[in-house]
Coordinates of C-alpha atoms in Angstrom, one line a residue:
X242 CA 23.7 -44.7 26.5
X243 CA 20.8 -46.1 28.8
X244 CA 18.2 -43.6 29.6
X245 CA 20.2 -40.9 32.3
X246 CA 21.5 -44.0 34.6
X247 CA 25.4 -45.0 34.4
X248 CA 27.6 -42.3 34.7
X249 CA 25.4 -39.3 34.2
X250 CA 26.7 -36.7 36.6
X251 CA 24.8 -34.2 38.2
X252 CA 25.6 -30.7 38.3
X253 CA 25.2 -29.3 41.6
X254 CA 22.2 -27.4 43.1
X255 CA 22.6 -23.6 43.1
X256 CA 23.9 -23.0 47.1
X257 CA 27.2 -25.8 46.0
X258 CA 29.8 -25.4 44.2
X259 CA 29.9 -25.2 40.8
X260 CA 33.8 -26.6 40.1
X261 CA 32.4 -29.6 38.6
X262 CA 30.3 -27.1 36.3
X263 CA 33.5 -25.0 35.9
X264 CA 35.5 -28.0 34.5
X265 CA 32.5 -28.7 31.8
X266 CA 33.0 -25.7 30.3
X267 CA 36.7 -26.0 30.5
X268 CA 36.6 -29.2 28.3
X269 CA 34.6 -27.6 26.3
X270 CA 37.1 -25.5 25.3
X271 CA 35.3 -22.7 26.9
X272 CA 36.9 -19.6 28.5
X273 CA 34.0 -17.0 29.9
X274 CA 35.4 -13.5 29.7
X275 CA 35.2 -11.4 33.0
X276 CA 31.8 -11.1 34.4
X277 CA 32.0 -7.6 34.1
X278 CA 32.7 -7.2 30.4
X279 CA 29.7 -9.5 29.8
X280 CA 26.8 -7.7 31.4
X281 CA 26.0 -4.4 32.8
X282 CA 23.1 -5.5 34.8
X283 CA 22.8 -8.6 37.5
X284 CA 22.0 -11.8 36.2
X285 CA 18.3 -12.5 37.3
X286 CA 17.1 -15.9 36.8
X287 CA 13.5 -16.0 34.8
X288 CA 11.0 -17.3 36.6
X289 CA 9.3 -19.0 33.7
X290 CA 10.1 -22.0 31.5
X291 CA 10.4 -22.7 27.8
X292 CA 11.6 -25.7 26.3
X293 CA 13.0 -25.5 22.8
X294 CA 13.5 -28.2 20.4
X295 CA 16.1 -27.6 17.7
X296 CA 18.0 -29.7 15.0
X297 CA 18.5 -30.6 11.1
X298 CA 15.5 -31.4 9.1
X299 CA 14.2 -35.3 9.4
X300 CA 15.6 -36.3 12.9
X301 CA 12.4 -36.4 14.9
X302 CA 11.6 -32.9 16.0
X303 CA 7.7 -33.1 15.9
X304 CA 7.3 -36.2 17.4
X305 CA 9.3 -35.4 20.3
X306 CA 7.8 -31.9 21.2
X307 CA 4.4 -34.2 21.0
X308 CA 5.0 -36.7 22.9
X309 CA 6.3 -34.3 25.6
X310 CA 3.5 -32.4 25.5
X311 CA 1.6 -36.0 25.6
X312 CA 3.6 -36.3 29.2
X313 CA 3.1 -33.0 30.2
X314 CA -0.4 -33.3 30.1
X315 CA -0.1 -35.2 33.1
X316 CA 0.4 -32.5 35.1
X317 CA 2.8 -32.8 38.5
X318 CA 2.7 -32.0 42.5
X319 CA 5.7 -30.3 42.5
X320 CA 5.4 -27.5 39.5
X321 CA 2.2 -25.6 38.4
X322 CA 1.7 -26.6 35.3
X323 CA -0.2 -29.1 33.5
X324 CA -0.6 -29.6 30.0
X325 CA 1.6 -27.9 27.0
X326 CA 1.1 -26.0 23.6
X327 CA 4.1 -26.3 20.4
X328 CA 4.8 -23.2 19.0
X329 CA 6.5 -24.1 15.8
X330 CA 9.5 -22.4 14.7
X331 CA 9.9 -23.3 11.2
X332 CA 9.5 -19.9 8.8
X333 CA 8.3 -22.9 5.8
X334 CA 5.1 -24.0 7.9
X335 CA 4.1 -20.6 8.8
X336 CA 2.1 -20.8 5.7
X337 CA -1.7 -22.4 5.0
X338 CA -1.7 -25.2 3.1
X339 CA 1.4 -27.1 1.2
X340 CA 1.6 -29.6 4.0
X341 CA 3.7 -31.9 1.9
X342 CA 6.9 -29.3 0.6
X343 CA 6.8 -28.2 4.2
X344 CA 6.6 -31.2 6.2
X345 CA 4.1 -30.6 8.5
X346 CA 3.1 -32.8 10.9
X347 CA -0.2 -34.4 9.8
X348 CA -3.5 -33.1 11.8
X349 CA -4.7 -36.9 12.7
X350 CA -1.0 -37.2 14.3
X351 CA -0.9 -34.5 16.8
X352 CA -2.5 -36.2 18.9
X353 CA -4.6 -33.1 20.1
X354 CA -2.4 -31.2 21.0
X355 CA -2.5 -27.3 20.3
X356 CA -0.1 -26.1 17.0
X357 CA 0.9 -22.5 17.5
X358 CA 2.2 -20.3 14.3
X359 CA 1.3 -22.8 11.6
X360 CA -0.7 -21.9 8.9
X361 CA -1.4 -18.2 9.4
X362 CA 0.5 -17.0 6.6
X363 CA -0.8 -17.3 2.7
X364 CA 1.8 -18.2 0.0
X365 CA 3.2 -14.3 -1.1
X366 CA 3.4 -13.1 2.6
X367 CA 6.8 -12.1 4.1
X368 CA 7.7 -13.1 7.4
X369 CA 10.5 -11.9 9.1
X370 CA 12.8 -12.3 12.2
X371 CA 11.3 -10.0 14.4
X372 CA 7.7 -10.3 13.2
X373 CA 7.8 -13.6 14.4
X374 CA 9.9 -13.4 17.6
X375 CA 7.1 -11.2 18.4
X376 CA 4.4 -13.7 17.7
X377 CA 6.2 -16.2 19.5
X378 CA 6.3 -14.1 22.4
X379 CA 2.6 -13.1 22.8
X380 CA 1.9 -17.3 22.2
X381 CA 4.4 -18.3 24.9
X382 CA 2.8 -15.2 27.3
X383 CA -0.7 -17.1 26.5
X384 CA 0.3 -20.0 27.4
X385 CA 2.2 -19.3 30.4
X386 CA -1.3 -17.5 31.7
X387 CA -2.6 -20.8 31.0
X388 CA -0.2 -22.8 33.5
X389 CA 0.7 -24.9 30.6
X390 CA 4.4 -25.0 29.0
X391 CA 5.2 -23.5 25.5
X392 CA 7.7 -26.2 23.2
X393 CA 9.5 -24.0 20.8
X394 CA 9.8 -26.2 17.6
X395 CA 11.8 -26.2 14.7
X396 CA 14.8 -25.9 12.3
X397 CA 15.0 -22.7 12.0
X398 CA 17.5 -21.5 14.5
X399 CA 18.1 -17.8 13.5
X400 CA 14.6 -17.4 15.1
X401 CA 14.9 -19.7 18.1
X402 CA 18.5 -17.8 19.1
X403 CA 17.0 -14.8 18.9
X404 CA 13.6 -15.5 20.4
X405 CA 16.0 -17.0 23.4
X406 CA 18.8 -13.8 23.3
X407 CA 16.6 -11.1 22.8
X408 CA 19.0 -8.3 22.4
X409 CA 21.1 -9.7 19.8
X410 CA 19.0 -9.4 17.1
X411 CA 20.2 -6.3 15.8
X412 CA 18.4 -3.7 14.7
X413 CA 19.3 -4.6 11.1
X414 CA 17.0 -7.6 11.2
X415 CA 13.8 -5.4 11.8
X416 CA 10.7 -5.7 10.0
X417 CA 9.8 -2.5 7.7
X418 CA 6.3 -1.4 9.5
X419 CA 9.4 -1.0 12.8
X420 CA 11.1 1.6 11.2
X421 CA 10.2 4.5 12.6
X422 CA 12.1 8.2 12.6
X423 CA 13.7 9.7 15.1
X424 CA 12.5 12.7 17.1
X425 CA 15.9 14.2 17.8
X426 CA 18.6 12.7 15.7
X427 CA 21.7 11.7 17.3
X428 CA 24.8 12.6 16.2
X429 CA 26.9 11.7 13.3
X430 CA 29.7 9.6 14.3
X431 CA 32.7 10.3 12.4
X432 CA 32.9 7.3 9.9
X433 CA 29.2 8.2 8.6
X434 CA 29.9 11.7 8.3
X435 CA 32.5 10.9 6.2
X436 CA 30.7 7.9 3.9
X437 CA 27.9 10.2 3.8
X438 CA 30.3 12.9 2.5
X439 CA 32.2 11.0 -0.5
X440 CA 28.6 10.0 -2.1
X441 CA 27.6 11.4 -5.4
X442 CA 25.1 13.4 -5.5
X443 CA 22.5 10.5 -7.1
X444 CA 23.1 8.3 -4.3
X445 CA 23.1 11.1 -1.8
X446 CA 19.8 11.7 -3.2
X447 CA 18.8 8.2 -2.8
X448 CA 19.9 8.1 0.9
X449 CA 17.6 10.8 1.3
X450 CA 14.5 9.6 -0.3
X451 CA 14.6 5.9 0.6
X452 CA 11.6 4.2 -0.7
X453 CA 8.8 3.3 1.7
X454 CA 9.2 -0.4 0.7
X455 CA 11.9 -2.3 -0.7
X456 CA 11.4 -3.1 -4.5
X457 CA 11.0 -6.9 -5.5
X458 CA 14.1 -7.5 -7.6
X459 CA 12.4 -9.6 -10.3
X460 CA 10.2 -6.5 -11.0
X461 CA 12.6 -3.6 -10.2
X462 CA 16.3 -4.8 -10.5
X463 CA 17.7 -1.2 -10.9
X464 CA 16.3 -0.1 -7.9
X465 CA 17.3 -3.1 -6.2
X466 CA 20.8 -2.9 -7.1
X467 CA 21.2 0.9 -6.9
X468 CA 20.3 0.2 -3.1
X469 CA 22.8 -2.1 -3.0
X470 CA 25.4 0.7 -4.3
X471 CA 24.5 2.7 -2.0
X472 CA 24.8 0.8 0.7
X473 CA 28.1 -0.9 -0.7
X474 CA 29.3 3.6 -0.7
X475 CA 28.2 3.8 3.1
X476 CA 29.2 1.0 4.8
X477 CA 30.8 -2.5 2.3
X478 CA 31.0 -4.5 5.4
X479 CA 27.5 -4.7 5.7
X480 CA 26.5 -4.6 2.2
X481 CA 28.8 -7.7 1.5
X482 CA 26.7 -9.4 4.1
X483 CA 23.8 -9.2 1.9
X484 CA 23.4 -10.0 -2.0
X485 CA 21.7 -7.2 -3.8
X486 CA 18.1 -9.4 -4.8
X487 CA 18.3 -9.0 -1.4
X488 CA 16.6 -5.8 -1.1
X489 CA 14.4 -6.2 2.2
X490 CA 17.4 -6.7 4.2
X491 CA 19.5 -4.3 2.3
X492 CA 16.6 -1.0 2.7
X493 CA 16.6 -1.7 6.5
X494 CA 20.1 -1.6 6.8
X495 CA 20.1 1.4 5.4
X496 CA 17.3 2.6 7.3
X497 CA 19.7 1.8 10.6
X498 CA 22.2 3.9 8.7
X499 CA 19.9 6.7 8.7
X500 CA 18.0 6.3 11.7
X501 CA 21.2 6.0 13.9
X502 CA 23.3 8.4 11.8
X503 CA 25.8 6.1 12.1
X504 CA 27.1 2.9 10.2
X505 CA 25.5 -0.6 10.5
X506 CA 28.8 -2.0 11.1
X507 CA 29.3 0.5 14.6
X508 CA 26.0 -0.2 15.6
X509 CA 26.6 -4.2 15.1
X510 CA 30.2 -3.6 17.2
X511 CA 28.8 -2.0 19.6
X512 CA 25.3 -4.4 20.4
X513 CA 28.2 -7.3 20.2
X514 CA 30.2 -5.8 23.2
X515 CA 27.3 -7.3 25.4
X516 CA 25.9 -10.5 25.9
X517 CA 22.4 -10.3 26.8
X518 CA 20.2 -12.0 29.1
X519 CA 18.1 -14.8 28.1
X520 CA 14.2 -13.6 28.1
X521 CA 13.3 -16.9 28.9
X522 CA 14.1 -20.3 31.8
X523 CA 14.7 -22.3 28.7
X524 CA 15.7 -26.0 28.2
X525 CA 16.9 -26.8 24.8
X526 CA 16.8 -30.0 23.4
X527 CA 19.3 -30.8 20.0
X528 CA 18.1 -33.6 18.5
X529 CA 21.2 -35.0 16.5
X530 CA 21.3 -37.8 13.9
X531 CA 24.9 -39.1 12.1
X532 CA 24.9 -37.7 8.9
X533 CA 25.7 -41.2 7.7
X534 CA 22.6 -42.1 8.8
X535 CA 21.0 -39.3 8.2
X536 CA 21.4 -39.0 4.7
X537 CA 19.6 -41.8 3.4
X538 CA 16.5 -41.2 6.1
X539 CA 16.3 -37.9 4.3
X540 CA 16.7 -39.0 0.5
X541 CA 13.6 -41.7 1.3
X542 CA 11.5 -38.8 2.7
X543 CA 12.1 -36.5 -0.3
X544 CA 10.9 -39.9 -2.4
X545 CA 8.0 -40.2 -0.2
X546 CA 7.1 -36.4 -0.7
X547 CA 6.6 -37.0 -3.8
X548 CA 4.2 -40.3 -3.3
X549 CA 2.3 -37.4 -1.0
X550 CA 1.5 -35.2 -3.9
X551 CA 5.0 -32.9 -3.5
X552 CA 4.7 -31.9 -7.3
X553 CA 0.8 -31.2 -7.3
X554 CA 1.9 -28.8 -4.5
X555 CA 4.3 -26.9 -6.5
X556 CA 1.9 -26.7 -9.2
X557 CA -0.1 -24.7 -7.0
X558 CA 2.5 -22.5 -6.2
X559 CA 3.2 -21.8 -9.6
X560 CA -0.4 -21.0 -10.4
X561 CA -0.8 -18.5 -7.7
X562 CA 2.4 -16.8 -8.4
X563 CA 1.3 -16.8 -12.0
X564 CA -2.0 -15.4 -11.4
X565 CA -0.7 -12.7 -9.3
X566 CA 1.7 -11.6 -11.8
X567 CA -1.0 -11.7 -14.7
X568 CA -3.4 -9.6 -12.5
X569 CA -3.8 -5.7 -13.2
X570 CA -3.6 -4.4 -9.7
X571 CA -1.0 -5.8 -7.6
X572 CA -2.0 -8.1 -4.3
X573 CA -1.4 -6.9 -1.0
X574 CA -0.5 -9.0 2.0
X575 CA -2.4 -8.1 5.7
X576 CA -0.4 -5.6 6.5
X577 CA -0.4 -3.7 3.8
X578 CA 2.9 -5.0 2.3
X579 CA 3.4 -6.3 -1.3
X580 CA 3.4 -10.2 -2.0
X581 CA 6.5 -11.7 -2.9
X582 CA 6.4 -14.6 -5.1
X583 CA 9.8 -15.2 -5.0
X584 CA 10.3 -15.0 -1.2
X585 CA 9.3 -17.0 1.9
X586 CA 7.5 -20.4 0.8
X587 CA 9.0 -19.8 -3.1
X588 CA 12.1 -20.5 -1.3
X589 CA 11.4 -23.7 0.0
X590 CA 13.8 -26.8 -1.0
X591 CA 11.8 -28.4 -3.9
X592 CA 10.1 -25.4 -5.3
X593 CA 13.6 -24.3 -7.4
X594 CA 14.5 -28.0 -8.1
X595 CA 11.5 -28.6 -10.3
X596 CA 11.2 -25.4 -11.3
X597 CA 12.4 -25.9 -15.3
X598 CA 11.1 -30.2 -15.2
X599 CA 7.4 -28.5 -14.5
X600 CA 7.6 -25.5 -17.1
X601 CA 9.0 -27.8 -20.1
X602 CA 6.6 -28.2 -22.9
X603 CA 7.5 -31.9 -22.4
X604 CA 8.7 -32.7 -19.2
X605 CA 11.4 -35.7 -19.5
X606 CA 11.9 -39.0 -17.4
X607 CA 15.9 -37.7 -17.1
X608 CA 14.7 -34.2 -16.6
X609 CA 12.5 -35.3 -13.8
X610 CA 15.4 -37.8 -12.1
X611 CA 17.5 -34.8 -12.1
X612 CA 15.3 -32.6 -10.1
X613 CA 14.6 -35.2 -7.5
X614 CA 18.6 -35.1 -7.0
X615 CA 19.1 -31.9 -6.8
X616 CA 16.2 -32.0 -4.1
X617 CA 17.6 -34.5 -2.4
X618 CA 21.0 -32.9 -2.8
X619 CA 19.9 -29.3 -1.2
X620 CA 17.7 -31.4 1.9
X621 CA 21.6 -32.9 2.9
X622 CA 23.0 -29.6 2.2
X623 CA 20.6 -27.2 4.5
X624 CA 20.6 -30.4 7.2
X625 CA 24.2 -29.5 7.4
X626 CA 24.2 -25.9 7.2
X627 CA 21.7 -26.3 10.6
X628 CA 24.2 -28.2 12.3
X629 CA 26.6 -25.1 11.4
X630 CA 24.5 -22.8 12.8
X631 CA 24.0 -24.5 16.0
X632 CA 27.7 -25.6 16.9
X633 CA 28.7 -22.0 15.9
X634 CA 25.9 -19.3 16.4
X635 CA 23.6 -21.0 19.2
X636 CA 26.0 -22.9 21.3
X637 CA 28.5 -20.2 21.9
X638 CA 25.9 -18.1 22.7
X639 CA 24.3 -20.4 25.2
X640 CA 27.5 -21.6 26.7
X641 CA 28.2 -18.1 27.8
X642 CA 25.4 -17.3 29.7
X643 CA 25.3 -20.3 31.4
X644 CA 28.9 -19.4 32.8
X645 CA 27.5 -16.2 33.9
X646 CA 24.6 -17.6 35.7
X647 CA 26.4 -20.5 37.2
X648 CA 28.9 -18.0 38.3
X649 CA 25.9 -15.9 40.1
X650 CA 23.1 -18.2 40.5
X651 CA 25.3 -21.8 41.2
X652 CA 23.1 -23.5 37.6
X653 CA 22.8 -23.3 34.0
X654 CA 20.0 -20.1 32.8
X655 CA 19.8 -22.3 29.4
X656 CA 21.2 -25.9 29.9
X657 CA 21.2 -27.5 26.2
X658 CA 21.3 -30.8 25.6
X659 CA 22.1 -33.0 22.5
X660 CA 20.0 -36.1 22.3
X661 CA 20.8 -39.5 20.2
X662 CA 18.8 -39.6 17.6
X663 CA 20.5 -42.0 15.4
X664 CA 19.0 -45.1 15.7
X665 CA 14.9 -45.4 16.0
X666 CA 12.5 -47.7 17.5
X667 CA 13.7 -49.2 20.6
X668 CA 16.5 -46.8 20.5
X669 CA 14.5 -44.0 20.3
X670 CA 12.5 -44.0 23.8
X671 CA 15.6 -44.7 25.2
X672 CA 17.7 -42.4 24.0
X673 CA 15.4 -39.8 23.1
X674 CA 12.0 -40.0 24.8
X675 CA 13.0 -41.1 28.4
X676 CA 16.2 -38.9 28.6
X677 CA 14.2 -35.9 27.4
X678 CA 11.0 -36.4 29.6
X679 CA 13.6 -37.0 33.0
X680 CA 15.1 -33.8 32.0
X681 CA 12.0 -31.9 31.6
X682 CA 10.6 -33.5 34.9
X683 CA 14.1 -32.0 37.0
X684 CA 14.3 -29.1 34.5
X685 CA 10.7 -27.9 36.1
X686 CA 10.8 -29.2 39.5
X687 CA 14.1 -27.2 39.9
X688 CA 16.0 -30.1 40.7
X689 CA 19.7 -30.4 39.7
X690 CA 20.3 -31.4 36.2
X691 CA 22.6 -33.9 34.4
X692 CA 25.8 -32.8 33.0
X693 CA 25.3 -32.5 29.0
X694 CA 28.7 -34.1 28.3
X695 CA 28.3 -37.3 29.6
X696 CA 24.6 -38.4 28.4
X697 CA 26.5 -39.7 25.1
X698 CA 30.0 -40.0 23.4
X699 CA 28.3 -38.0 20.6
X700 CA 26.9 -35.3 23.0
X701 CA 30.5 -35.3 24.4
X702 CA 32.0 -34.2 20.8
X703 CA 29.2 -32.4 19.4
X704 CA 28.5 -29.7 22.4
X705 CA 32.2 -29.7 22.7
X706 CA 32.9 -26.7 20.7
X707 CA 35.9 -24.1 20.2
X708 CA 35.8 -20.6 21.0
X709 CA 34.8 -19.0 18.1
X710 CA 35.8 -15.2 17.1
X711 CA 33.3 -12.8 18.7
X712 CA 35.1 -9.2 16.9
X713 CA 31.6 -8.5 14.5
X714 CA 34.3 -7.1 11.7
X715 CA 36.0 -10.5 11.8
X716 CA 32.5 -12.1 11.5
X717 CA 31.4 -9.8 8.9
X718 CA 34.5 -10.2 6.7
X719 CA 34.0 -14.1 6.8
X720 CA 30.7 -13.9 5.3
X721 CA 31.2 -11.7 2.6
X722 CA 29.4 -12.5 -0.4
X723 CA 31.2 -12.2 -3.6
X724 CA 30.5 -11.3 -7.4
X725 CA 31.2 -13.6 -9.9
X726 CA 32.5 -12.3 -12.6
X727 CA 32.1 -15.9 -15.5
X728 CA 28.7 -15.7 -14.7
X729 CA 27.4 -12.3 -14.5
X730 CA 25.7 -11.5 -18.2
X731 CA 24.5 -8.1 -17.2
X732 CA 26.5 -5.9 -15.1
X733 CA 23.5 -4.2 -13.5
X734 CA 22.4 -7.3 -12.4
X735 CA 25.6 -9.3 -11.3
X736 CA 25.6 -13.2 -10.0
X737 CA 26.6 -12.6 -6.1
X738 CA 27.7 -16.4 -4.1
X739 CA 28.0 -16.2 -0.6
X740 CA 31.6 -16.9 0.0
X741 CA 31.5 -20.0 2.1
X742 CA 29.4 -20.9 -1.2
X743 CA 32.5 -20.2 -3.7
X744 CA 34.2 -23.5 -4.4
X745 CA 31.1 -25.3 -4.6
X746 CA 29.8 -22.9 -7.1
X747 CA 33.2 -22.8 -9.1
X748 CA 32.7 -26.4 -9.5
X749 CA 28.6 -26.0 -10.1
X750 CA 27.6 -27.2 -13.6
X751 CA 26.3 -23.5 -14.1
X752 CA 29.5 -22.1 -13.5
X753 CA 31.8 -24.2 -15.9
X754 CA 29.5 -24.0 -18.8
X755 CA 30.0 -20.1 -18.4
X756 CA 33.6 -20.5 -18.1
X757 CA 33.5 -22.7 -21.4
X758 CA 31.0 -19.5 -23.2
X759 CA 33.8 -17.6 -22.2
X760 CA 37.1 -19.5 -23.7
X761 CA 34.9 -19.8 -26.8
X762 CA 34.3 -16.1 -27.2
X763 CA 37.8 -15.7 -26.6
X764 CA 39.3 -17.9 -28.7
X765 CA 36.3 -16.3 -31.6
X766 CA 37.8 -12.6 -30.8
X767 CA 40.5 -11.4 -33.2
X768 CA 44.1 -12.5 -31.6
X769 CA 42.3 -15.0 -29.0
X770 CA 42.1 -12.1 -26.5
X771 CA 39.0 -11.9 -23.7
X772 CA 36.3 -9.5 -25.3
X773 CA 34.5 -8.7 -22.3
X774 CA 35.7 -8.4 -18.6
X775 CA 33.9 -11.5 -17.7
X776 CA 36.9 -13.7 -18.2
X777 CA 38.7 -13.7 -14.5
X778 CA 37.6 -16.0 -12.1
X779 CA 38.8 -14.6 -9.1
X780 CA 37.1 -11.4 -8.5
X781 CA 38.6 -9.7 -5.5
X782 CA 35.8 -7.0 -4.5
X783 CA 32.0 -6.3 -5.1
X784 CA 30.8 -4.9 -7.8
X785 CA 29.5 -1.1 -7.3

């Protein structure tokens, strides 16, 4: 590919026809539904622009979203704005300090330019979905008032989707503190009348009294799981969405369940009949690297973490967590909210790894090549799980209301494009740089943009995606999570693997030394027969 040159096509302004748009979408395996079924209000085109910058971990992001903002500082003739701020969209770097484990983008390398949502959380905090959608929002309104242009940046696409699709983030996904009760409650629907019916009286009574917070499961893993039950009584769709640790996400969606008086499940159905509008003008860069390539770039950065103080980091970590859970009265976040040390930047992919190499008594040479592995191991995994995400969640969803607004407006309300970036140096201002800053420039003068297929054979395959199933049972279903039976030591507090997860963790060192503490007990037990229930390793449903 050379720059946009050669056989980039353009697609055609809005008063032209759009067949040439039409057939796009048709090789991209792409049939809209009728208009009709997909909105209930006109497509109005927003007025103001966003660009968002998405992709796996270690292709480039940063350096892209700055060196536009570099270019954009030069302002233009033909568009108001002059200058731009990066809004960063990554829920690791939302929190002070621990530049390294997040990868943040060194201060002496931005060049200047303004960092938006970086560093404003502390190490304990909880940041959800929503809370930051709404941050994102007043930061992209304040710099819009500013004539300058936000960048959306960052890996974590759950947020950027819903930032761009504001109504499909159901109501499941909302923080705690937007919980609020009803004035007049609607009425039952028949399935929750009947869920609500067949409870037992203690988790009838636990519906009624929900707790104000959700209970940290390392502290509280009774109330945790009997949450859990419940919500597994009410609705098991939903609650096999969510493991039972999980009890944040699991309180609020029973909090929808008795806000609504109605089952997550319907409500999800029924926000999934509609494809919203995008809040946003937005132009979406994927930046996109072979994984072939990819997976050696990322192994030498996880080494070169570590040069960079990566393990003085998670010392740090520890200490705070461990100071927290020494101290008498327990620590309280700004809002009120109780700290989490096993949530938000505890989760980040390094912090597990060396988790048992740093709390030996004598940490081992082997011990410590092992957890750079496994680090290096979960970096390739989540790269891949992002591409997931965005060939199934993201790009469906864009590809859909683009064929809405080219069929009312004659363009693209979110035109997404994947960008090369393989190969660096040279390679990279010509595939990368250049493409994305003659984009931008058309993208804001309003002047007719290339097609995404044809700017690379890989952008060809990769945005060239098959209609995935849209029924939200169907989806649901898929991602059930499911108990494992050879691994679960305390019934109360079972071991749950997301079920895309399962082979991998059949085959997971973990899993087979359980499996081998089983046969032993077995074989131990008078007539060689299983002692406990924990010898199948197929379990068919979740524990209750």
């Amino acid at each position: 590919m050379e720059g946009m040159g050669g056989n980039c096509r353009l697609l055609p302004p809005r008063d032209c026809p759009s067949t040439e748009v039409r057939s796009t979408y048709e090789r991209m395996n792409f049939r809209p539904r009728p208009i009709s079924r997909l909105f209930r209000r006109p497509f109005v085109t927003m007025s103001k622009p966003v660009l968002v910058i998405c992709g796996t971990t270690g292709v480039g992001k940063s350096k892209l979203s700055i060196e536009l903002a570099l270019s954009l500082s030069k302002g233009s003739d033909k568009h108001p704005y002059r200058g731009a701020r990066i809004i960063n969209a990554d829920s690791m770097q939302v929190y002070t300090g621990m530049d390294v484990i997040t990868n943040k983008v060194p201060v002496e390398e931005r060049c200047g330019v303004e960092h938006l949502l970086m560093d404003y959380k502390q190490p304990g905090e909880q940041l959800t979905g929503p809370e930051w959608i709404k941050d994102a929002i007043h930061a992209i309104d304040e710099t819009h008032s500013r004539n300058q242009i936000p960048i959306v940046v960052g890996g974590t696409s759950y947020w950027i989707q819903h930032l761009i699709f504001p109504e499909r983030m159901a109501s499941l996904d909302k923080s705690e503190s937007d919980a609020q009760p009803a004035d007049s409650p609607p009425p039952p629907s028949e399935a929750f009348a009947s869920a609500l019916a067949a409870l037992p009286p203690e988790l009838l009574d636990l519906f009624n009294n929900l707790p104000d917070q959700a209970p940290i499961a390392d502290d509280d893993p009774s109330t945790a799981h009997k949450l859990h039950d419940l919500l597994s009584a009410l609705d098991p769709l939903v609650a096999q969405r969510w493991h039972w640790r999980d009890a944040r996400r699991v309180l609020t969606s029973l909090r929808v369940i008795q806000e609504n008086r109605r089952l997550a499940s319907e409500v999800i159905k029924d926000q999934s009949s509609i494809v919203p509008k995008p809040r946003y003008r937005t132009l979406c860069f994927w930046l996109y690297a072979e994984p072939k390539v990819l997976k050696p770039r990322l192994d030498a950065r996880v080494d070169q973490m570590i040069e960079q103080g990566l393990l003085d980091e998670i010392r740090t970590l520890r200490r705070i967590a461990s100071a927290a859970n020494e101290s008498d009265s327990q620590p309280q976040s700004t809002e009120g909210r109780r700290m989490d040390y096993t949530l938000g930047i505890y989760q980040a992919i390094g912090y597990k790894e060396f988790h048992d190499y740093l709390g030996a008594p004598e940490p081992s040479e082997a011990a410590f090549r092992q957890a750079v592995e496994q680090m290096k191991l979960g970096t390739r995994r989540y790269a891949k799980r992002q591409v997931t995400w965005l060939r199934n969640k993201l790009l469906p969803a864009v590809n859909i209301a683009n064929a809405v607004s080219l069929a009312e407006d004659g363009r693209p309300i979110v035109p997404t494009y994947l960008l090369d970036a393989t190969e660096l140096g040279d390679a990279w201002k010509t595939n990368v740089m250049d493409v994305a800053e003659r984009i931008t420039t058309g993208f804001l003068e309003d002047k007719p943009l290339p097609d995404p297929l044809t700017l690379s054979p890989r952008a060809s395959e990769m945005l060239s995606v098959r209609e995935k199933p849209t029924d939200p049972v169907a989806v649901l279903t898929a991602n059930q999570r499911r108990v494992c039976e050879v691994c679960t030591v305390d019934p109360e507090q079972p071991v749950m693997v997301d079920g895309g997860a399962w082979e991998t963790h059949v085959r997971s060192r973990g899993h087979r030394y359980m499996t081998g503490k089983g046969q032993k007990r077995r074989e131990a037990s008078p007539g060689g027969h299983p002692t406990t229930d924990n010898s199948t390793t197929e379990p068919e449903a979740l524990a209750s």
